[in-house]
Amino acid sequence: MGFARLAFRVLLGLLVLLAVIGLTLPDSAEVERETTINAPAETVFPHINSMRAFHAWSPWTRGDPSTQYVFEGPEQGVGSRMRWFSGSEEVGQGSQEIIASVENQQVETALVFGDQGSGIARFTLIPAAGGTVVRWQFHTDFGWDLFSRYVGLMLDNMIGAAYDKGLRSLKERIEDRDASLATPDTATPRG
């Protein structure tokens, strides 16, 4: 009986300690990645201002081949929406909808991951020498959800690599497309 009482007290003490630590953790988290694409913002913008176009280069598109995608709303701009349904825990189910769009400058989307939470993703296009910097940010608030606050400590590690992969895919898609559109007269000689 004494051992059970001691084990209960230790367990209760650990739970209280985890709760107190959880209350001191940040109540939100942000992930940010960027890349420079050798193309003007006018060329990049259509790839981020449409859920169908985003789906074409998204790092999660090939995560589970049996995932079902549904596209709703306008083809581009505010209201363009994508929903997905997967039996895979890695992909899950959710939706992403464009909620703000400033031509050739910024696109903001609202993400809902079912019972796993929600967040806001933002693409910002910044003119740069020889191209456009594409900054991809994700922000989520945890409120009083202490478990999510602990997960927030690992959020950058959890999705940062996927953001890097997605930006590489976007860069390749745009730069390869631009290269294939070059005429023989404008193509840079190799040698």
Tab-separated table of C-alpha atoms in Angstrom:
chain	number	residue	atom	x	y	z
A	1	MET	CA	0.000	0.000	0.000
A	2	GLY	CA	2.884	2.364	0.812
A	3	PHE	CA	4.473	1.815	-2.612
A	4	ALA	CA	1.210	2.574	-4.438
A	5	ARG	CA	0.785	5.786	-2.439
A	6	LEU	CA	4.380	6.829	-3.190
A	7	ALA	CA	3.984	6.027	-6.904
A	8	PHE	CA	0.762	8.055	-7.003
A	9	ARG	CA	2.456	11.054	-5.348
A	10	VAL	CA	5.421	10.895	-7.736
A	11	LEU	CA	3.103	10.648	-10.745
A	12	LEU	CA	0.946	13.512	-9.469
A	13	GLY	CA	4.077	15.611	-8.845
A	14	LEU	CA	5.302	14.957	-12.386
A	15	LEU	CA	1.937	15.911	-13.872
A	16	VAL	CA	1.865	19.145	-11.874
A	17	LEU	CA	5.462	19.909	-12.917
A	18	LEU	CA	4.669	19.267	-16.602
A	19	ALA	CA	1.593	21.503	-16.341
A	20	VAL	CA	3.573	24.326	-14.712
A	21	ILE	CA	6.331	24.055	-17.325
A	22	GLY	CA	3.691	23.941	-20.075
A	23	LEU	CA	2.205	27.206	-18.833
A	24	THR	CA	5.594	28.900	-19.230
A	25	LEU	CA	6.087	27.671	-22.814
A	26	PRO	CA	5.216	29.948	-25.768
A	27	ASP	CA	1.512	29.944	-26.660
A	28	SER	CA	2.296	30.152	-30.376
A	29	ALA	CA	4.922	28.989	-32.866
A	30	GLU	CA	6.185	30.076	-36.255
A	31	VAL	CA	8.140	28.385	-39.018
A	32	GLU	CA	9.785	30.398	-41.791
A	33	ARG	CA	11.798	29.461	-44.860
A	34	GLU	CA	12.750	31.353	-47.999
A	35	THR	CA	14.433	30.930	-51.343
A	36	THR	CA	15.341	33.148	-54.273
A	37	ILE	CA	13.751	32.269	-57.594
A	38	ASN	CA	15.289	33.607	-60.793
A	39	ALA	CA	12.021	35.036	-62.102
A	40	PRO	CA	9.967	38.186	-61.529
A	41	ALA	CA	7.165	38.237	-58.965
A	42	GLU	CA	4.597	38.236	-61.821
A	43	THR	CA	5.847	34.778	-62.824
A	44	VAL	CA	5.929	33.386	-59.260
A	45	PHE	CA	2.596	34.785	-58.058
A	46	PRO	CA	0.238	32.459	-60.014
A	47	HIS	CA	1.957	29.450	-58.379
A	48	ILE	CA	0.979	30.604	-54.884
A	49	ASN	CA	-2.344	32.324	-55.630
A	50	SER	CA	-4.242	29.137	-56.496
A	51	MET	CA	-4.785	25.995	-54.455
A	52	ARG	CA	-4.544	23.865	-57.607
A	53	ALA	CA	-1.214	25.492	-58.502
A	54	PHE	CA	0.019	25.107	-54.901
A	55	HIS	CA	-0.949	21.427	-54.995
A	56	ALA	CA	1.280	20.933	-58.064
A	57	TRP	CA	4.458	21.753	-56.100
A	58	SER	CA	3.398	21.167	-52.488
A	59	PRO	CA	5.758	18.935	-50.495
A	60	TRP	CA	2.766	17.013	-49.120
A	61	THR	CA	1.153	16.144	-52.450
A	62	ARG	CA	3.009	12.853	-52.770
A	63	GLY	CA	2.872	11.903	-49.065
A	64	ASP	CA	0.056	9.373	-49.484
A	65	PRO	CA	-0.961	8.403	-53.040
A	66	SER	CA	-4.463	7.454	-51.844
A	67	THR	CA	-5.185	10.948	-50.496
A	68	GLN	CA	-8.314	12.474	-51.990
A	69	TYR	CA	-8.204	16.173	-52.863
A	70	VAL	CA	-11.203	18.411	-53.496
A	71	PHE	CA	-10.822	21.908	-54.952
A	72	GLU	CA	-13.529	24.507	-54.367
A	73	GLY	CA	-14.173	28.164	-55.019
A	74	PRO	CA	-12.484	30.310	-57.648
A	75	GLU	CA	-9.450	29.048	-59.539
A	76	GLN	CA	-7.286	31.858	-58.081
A	77	GLY	CA	-7.333	34.380	-55.283
A	78	VAL	CA	-9.447	34.725	-52.178
A	79	GLY	CA	-11.777	31.764	-51.723
A	80	SER	CA	-9.642	29.258	-53.651
A	81	ARG	CA	-9.825	26.224	-51.382
A	82	MET	CA	-8.396	22.725	-51.149
A	83	ARG	CA	-9.612	19.951	-48.846
A	84	TRP	CA	-7.858	16.626	-48.376
A	85	PHE	CA	-8.775	13.268	-46.842
A	86	SER	CA	-6.258	10.524	-46.080
A	87	GLY	CA	-6.146	7.401	-43.967
A	88	SER	CA	-2.467	8.116	-43.279
A	89	GLU	CA	-1.742	9.814	-39.947
A	90	GLU	CA	1.088	11.739	-41.611
A	91	VAL	CA	-1.326	13.406	-44.065
A	92	GLY	CA	-4.613	13.252	-42.142
A	93	GLN	CA	-7.449	15.477	-43.226
A	94	GLY	CA	-7.935	19.193	-43.406
A	95	SER	CA	-8.355	22.221	-45.594
A	96	GLN	CA	-6.450	25.241	-46.842
A	97	GLU	CA	-8.123	28.375	-48.203
A	98	ILE	CA	-6.744	31.643	-49.530
A	99	ILE	CA	-8.039	34.395	-47.253
A	100	ALA	CA	-5.978	37.355	-48.527
A	101	SER	CA	-4.182	38.074	-51.783
A	102	VAL	CA	-2.218	41.116	-52.906
A	103	GLU	CA	-1.169	40.709	-56.532
A	104	ASN	CA	2.528	39.937	-56.994
A	105	GLN	CA	3.220	40.626	-53.301
A	106	GLN	CA	1.546	38.296	-50.804
A	107	VAL	CA	-0.892	35.419	-50.331
A	108	GLU	CA	-2.280	34.330	-46.970
A	109	THR	CA	-4.058	31.040	-46.325
A	110	ALA	CA	-6.016	29.598	-43.416
A	111	LEU	CA	-5.223	25.977	-42.609
A	112	VAL	CA	-7.383	23.611	-40.603
A	113	PHE	CA	-5.949	20.215	-39.659
A	114	GLY	CA	-9.093	18.632	-38.247
A	115	ASP	CA	-8.743	18.051	-34.524
A	116	GLN	CA	-4.984	18.755	-34.708
A	117	GLY	CA	-5.406	22.512	-34.818
A	118	SER	CA	-5.181	25.345	-37.290
A	119	GLY	CA	-2.821	28.011	-38.487
A	120	ILE	CA	-2.075	30.724	-41.001
A	121	ALA	CA	0.430	30.351	-43.837
A	122	ARG	CA	1.774	33.373	-45.679
A	123	PHE	CA	3.766	33.669	-48.886
A	124	THR	CA	5.563	36.971	-49.354
A	125	LEU	CA	7.276	37.931	-52.606
A	126	ILE	CA	10.213	40.319	-52.245
A	127	PRO	CA	11.975	41.774	-55.305
A	128	ALA	CA	15.669	40.881	-55.334
A	129	ALA	CA	18.577	41.250	-57.716
A	130	GLY	CA	17.981	38.747	-60.482
A	131	GLY	CA	14.675	37.464	-59.211
A	132	THR	CA	12.252	37.208	-56.331
A	133	VAL	CA	12.700	36.087	-52.743
A	134	VAL	CA	9.802	33.824	-51.764
A	135	ARG	CA	9.258	33.754	-48.013
A	136	TRP	CA	6.942	31.015	-46.686
A	137	GLN	CA	5.764	31.388	-43.093
A	138	PHE	CA	3.445	29.359	-40.899
A	139	HIS	CA	1.991	30.637	-37.619
A	140	THR	CA	-0.202	28.807	-35.135
A	141	ASP	CA	-1.629	29.713	-31.731
A	142	PHE	CA	-1.962	27.099	-28.989
A	143	GLY	CA	-3.929	29.037	-26.407
A	144	TRP	CA	-4.195	26.995	-23.193
A	145	ASP	CA	-3.511	23.650	-24.914
A	146	LEU	CA	-0.431	22.616	-22.938
A	147	PHE	CA	0.286	19.525	-25.034
A	148	SER	CA	0.360	21.659	-28.207
A	149	ARG	CA	2.771	24.063	-26.506
A	150	TYR	CA	5.205	21.158	-26.072
A	151	VAL	CA	4.667	20.143	-29.719
A	152	GLY	CA	5.337	23.774	-30.683
A	153	LEU	CA	8.917	23.379	-29.461
A	154	MET	CA	9.448	20.821	-32.241
A	155	LEU	CA	7.320	22.461	-34.952
A	156	ASP	CA	10.263	23.877	-36.893
A	157	ASN	CA	11.890	20.430	-37.014
A	158	MET	CA	8.564	18.814	-37.930
A	159	ILE	CA	7.657	20.960	-40.953
A	160	GLY	CA	10.751	23.029	-41.734
A	161	ALA	CA	12.246	20.326	-43.963
A	162	ALA	CA	8.950	20.045	-45.862
A	163	TYR	CA	8.948	23.818	-46.419
A	164	ASP	CA	12.511	23.613	-47.770
A	165	LYS	CA	11.496	20.757	-50.083
A	166	GLY	CA	8.420	22.639	-51.288
A	167	LEU	CA	10.386	25.804	-52.036
A	168	ARG	CA	12.969	23.779	-53.978
A	169	SER	CA	10.136	22.219	-55.984
A	170	LEU	CA	8.586	25.630	-56.662
A	171	LYS	CA	11.960	27.049	-57.715
A	172	GLU	CA	12.651	24.142	-60.079
A	173	ARG	CA	9.153	24.293	-61.553
A	174	ILE	CA	9.389	28.022	-62.308
A	175	GLU	CA	13.016	28.183	-63.409
A	176	ASP	CA	12.730	25.061	-65.613
A	177	ARG	CA	9.528	26.443	-67.143
A	178	ASP	CA	11.214	29.776	-67.865
A	179	ALA	CA	14.216	28.010	-69.394
A	180	SER	CA	11.980	25.903	-71.639
A	181	LEU	CA	10.202	29.049	-72.869
A	182	ALA	CA	13.448	30.674	-73.983
A	183	THR	CA	13.837	30.929	-77.729
A	184	PRO	CA	17.132	30.047	-79.437
A	185	ASP	CA	17.800	33.774	-79.895
A	186	THR	CA	17.468	34.513	-76.169
A	187	ALA	CA	18.976	31.331	-74.798
A	188	THR	CA	22.308	31.783	-73.067
A	189	PRO	CA	25.082	29.942	-74.932
A	190	ARG	CA	26.797	27.213	-72.962
A	191	GLY	CA	30.427	26.576	-73.269
